[in-house]
mmCIF file with all atom_site columns, C-alpha atoms in Angstrom:
data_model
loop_
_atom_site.group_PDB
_atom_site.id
_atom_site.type_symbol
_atom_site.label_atom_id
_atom_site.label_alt_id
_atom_site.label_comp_id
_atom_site.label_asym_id
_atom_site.label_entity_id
_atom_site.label_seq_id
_atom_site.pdbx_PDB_ins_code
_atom_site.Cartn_x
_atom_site.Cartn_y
_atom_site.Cartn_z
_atom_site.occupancy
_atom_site.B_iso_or_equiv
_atom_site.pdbx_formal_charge
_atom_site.auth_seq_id
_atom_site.auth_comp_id
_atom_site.auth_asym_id
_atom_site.auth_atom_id
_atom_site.pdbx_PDB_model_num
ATOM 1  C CA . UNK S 1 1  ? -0.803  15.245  -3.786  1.00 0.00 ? 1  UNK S CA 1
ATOM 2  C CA . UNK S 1 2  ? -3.618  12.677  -5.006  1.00 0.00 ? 2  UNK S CA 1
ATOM 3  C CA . UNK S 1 3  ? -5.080  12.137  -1.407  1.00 0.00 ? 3  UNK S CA 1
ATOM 4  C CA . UNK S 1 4  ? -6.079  13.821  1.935   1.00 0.00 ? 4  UNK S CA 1
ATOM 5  C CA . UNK S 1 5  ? -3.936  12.829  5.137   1.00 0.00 ? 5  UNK S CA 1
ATOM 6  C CA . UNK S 1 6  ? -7.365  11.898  6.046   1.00 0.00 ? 6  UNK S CA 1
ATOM 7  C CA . UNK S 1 7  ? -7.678  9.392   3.599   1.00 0.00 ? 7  UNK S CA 1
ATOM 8  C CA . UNK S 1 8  ? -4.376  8.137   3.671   1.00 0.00 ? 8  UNK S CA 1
ATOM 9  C CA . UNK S 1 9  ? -4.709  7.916   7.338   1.00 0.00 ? 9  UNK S CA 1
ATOM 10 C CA . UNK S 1 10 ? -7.829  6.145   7.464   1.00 0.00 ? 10 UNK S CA 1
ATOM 11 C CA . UNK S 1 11 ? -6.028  2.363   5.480   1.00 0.00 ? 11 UNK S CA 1
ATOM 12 C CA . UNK S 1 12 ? -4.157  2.796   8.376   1.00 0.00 ? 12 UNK S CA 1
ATOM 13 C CA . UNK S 1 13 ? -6.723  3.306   11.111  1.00 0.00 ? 13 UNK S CA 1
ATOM 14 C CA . UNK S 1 14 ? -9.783  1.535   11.753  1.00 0.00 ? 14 UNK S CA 1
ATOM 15 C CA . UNK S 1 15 ? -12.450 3.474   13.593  1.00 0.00 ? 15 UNK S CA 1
ATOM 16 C CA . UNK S 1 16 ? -14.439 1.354   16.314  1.00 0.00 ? 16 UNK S CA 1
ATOM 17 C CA . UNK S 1 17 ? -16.992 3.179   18.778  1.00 0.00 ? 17 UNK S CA 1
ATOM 18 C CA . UNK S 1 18 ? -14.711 6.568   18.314  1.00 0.00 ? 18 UNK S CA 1
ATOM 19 C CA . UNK S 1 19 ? -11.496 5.670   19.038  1.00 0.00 ? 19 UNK S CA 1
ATOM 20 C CA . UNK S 1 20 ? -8.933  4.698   16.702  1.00 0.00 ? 20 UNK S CA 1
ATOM 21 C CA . UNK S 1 21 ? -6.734  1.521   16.285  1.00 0.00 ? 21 UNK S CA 1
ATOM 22 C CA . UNK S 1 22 ? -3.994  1.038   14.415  1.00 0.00 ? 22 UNK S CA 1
ATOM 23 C CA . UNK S 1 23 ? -5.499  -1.684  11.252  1.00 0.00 ? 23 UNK S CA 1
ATOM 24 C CA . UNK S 1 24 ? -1.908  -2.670  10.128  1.00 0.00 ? 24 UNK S CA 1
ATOM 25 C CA . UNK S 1 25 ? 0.964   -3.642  12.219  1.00 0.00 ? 25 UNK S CA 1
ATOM 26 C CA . UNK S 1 26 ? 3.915   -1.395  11.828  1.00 0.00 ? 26 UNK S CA 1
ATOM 27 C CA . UNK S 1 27 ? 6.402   1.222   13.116  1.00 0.00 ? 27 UNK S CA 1
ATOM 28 C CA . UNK S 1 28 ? 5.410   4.061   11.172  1.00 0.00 ? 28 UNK S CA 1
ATOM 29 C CA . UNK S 1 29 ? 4.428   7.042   12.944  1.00 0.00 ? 29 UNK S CA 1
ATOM 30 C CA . UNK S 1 30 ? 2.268   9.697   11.759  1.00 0.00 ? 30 UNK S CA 1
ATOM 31 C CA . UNK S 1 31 ? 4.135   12.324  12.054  1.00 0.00 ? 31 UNK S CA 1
ATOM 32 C CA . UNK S 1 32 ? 6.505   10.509  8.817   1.00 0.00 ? 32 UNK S CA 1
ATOM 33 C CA . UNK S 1 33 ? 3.518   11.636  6.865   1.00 0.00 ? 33 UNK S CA 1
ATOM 34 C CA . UNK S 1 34 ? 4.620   15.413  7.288   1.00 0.00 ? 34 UNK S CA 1
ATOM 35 C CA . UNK S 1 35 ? 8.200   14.688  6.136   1.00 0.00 ? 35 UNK S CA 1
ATOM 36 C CA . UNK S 1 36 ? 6.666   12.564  2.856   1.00 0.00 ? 36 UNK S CA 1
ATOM 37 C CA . UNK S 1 37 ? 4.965   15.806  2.371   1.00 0.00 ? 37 UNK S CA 1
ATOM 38 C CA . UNK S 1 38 ? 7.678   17.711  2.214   1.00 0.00 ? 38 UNK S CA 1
ATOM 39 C CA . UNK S 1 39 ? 9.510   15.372  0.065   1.00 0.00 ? 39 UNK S CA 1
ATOM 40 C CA . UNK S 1 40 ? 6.716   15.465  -2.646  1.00 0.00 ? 40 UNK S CA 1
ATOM 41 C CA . UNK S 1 41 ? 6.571   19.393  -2.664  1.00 0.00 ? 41 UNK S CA 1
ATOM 42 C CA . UNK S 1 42 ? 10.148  19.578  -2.879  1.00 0.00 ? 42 UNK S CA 1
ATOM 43 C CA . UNK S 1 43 ? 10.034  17.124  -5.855  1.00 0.00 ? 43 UNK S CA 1
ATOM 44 C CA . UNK S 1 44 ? 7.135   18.694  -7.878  1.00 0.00 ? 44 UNK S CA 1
ATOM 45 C CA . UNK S 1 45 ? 9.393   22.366  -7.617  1.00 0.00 ? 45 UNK S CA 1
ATOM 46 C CA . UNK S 1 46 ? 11.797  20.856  -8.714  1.00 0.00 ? 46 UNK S CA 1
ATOM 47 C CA . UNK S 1 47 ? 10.200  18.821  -11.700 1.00 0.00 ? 47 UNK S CA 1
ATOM 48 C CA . UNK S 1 48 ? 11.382  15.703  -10.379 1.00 0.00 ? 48 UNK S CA 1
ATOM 49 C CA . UNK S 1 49 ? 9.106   12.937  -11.737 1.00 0.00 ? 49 UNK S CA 1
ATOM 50 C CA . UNK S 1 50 ? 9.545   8.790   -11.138 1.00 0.00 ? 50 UNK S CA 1
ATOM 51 C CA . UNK S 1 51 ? 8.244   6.053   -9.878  1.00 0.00 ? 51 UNK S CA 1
ATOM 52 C CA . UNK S 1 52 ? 8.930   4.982   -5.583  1.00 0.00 ? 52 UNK S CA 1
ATOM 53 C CA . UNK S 1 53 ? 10.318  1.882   -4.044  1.00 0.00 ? 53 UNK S CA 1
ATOM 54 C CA . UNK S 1 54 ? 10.508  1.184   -0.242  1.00 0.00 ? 54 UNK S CA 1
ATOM 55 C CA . UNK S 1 55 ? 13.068  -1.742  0.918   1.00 0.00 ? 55 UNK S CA 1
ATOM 56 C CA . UNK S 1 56 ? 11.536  -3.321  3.868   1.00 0.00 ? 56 UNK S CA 1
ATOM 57 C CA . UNK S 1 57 ? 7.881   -2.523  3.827   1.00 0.00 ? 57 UNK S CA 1
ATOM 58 C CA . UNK S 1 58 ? 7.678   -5.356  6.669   1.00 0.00 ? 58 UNK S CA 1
ATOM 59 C CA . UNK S 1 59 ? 3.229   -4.766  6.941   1.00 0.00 ? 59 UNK S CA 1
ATOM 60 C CA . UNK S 1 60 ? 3.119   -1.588  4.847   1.00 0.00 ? 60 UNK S CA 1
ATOM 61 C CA . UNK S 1 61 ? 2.193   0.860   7.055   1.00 0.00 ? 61 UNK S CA 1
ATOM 62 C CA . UNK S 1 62 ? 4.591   3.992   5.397   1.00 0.00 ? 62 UNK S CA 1
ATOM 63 C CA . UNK S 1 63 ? 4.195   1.742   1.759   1.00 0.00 ? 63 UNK S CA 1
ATOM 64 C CA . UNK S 1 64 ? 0.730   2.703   1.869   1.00 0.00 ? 64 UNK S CA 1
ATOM 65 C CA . UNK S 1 65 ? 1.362   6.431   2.586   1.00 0.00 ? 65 UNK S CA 1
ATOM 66 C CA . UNK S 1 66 ? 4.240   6.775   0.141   1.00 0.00 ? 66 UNK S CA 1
ATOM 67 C CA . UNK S 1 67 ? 2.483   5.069   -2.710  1.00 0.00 ? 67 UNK S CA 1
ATOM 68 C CA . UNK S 1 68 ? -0.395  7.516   -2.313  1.00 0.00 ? 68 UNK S CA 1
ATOM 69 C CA . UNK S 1 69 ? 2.402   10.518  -3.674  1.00 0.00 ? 69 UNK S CA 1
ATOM 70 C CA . UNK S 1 70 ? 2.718   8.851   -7.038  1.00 0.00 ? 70 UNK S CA 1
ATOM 71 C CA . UNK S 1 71 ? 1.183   10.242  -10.285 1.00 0.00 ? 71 UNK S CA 1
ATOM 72 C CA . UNK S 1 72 ? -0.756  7.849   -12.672 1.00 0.00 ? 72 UNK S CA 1
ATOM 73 C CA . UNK S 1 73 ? 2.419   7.378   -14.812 1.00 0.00 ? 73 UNK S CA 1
ATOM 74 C CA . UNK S 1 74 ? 4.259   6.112   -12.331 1.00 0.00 ? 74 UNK S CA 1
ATOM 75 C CA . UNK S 1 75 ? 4.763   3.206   -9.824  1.00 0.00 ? 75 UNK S CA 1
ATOM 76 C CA . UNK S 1 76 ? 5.317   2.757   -6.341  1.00 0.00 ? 76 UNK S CA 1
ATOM 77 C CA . UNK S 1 77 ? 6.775   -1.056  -5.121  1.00 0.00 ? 77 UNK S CA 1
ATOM 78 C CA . UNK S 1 78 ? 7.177   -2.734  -2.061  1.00 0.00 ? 78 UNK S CA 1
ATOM 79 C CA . UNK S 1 79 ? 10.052  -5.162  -1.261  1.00 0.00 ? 79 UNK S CA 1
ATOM 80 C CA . UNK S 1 80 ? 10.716  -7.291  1.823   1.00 0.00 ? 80 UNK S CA 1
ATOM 81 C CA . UNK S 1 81 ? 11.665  -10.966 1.722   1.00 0.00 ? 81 UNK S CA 1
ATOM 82 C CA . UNK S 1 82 ? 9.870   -11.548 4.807   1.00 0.00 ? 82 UNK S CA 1
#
């Protein structure tokens, strides 16, 4: 993995006087983070290489967490018509 949960976290989070707020609308929940994890691990076992799409990225809230699992070679794109 290229990036800390911290620092994947953090596009998603904005920080103001210690307390966290969500900086991009969305329905993602953290915990969705743990299962990309999992996903990834799984995926570099197995030698599974490619690049990612999400349909429906609506803000981008997961888009931004699952783009941060790609490998320079490869590319990660968001769709939504909205």
């Amino acid at each position: 993995m290229k990036y800390s949960k911290d620092k994947i976290m953090s596009h998603l989070y904005k920080c103001e006087d210690g307390t966290y707020d969500k900086a991009i609308s969305g329905w993602w929940k953290d915990s969705a983070f743990e299962i990309y994890e999992k996903f990834d691990s799984l995926q570099k076992r197995l030698s599974i290489e490619g690049n990612l799409c999400e349909i429906g990225t609506w803000y981008g809230r997961s888009f931004l967490a699952l783009r941060n699992f790609t490998e320079d070679n490869e590319a990660c794109i968001g769709i939504d018509i909205f």
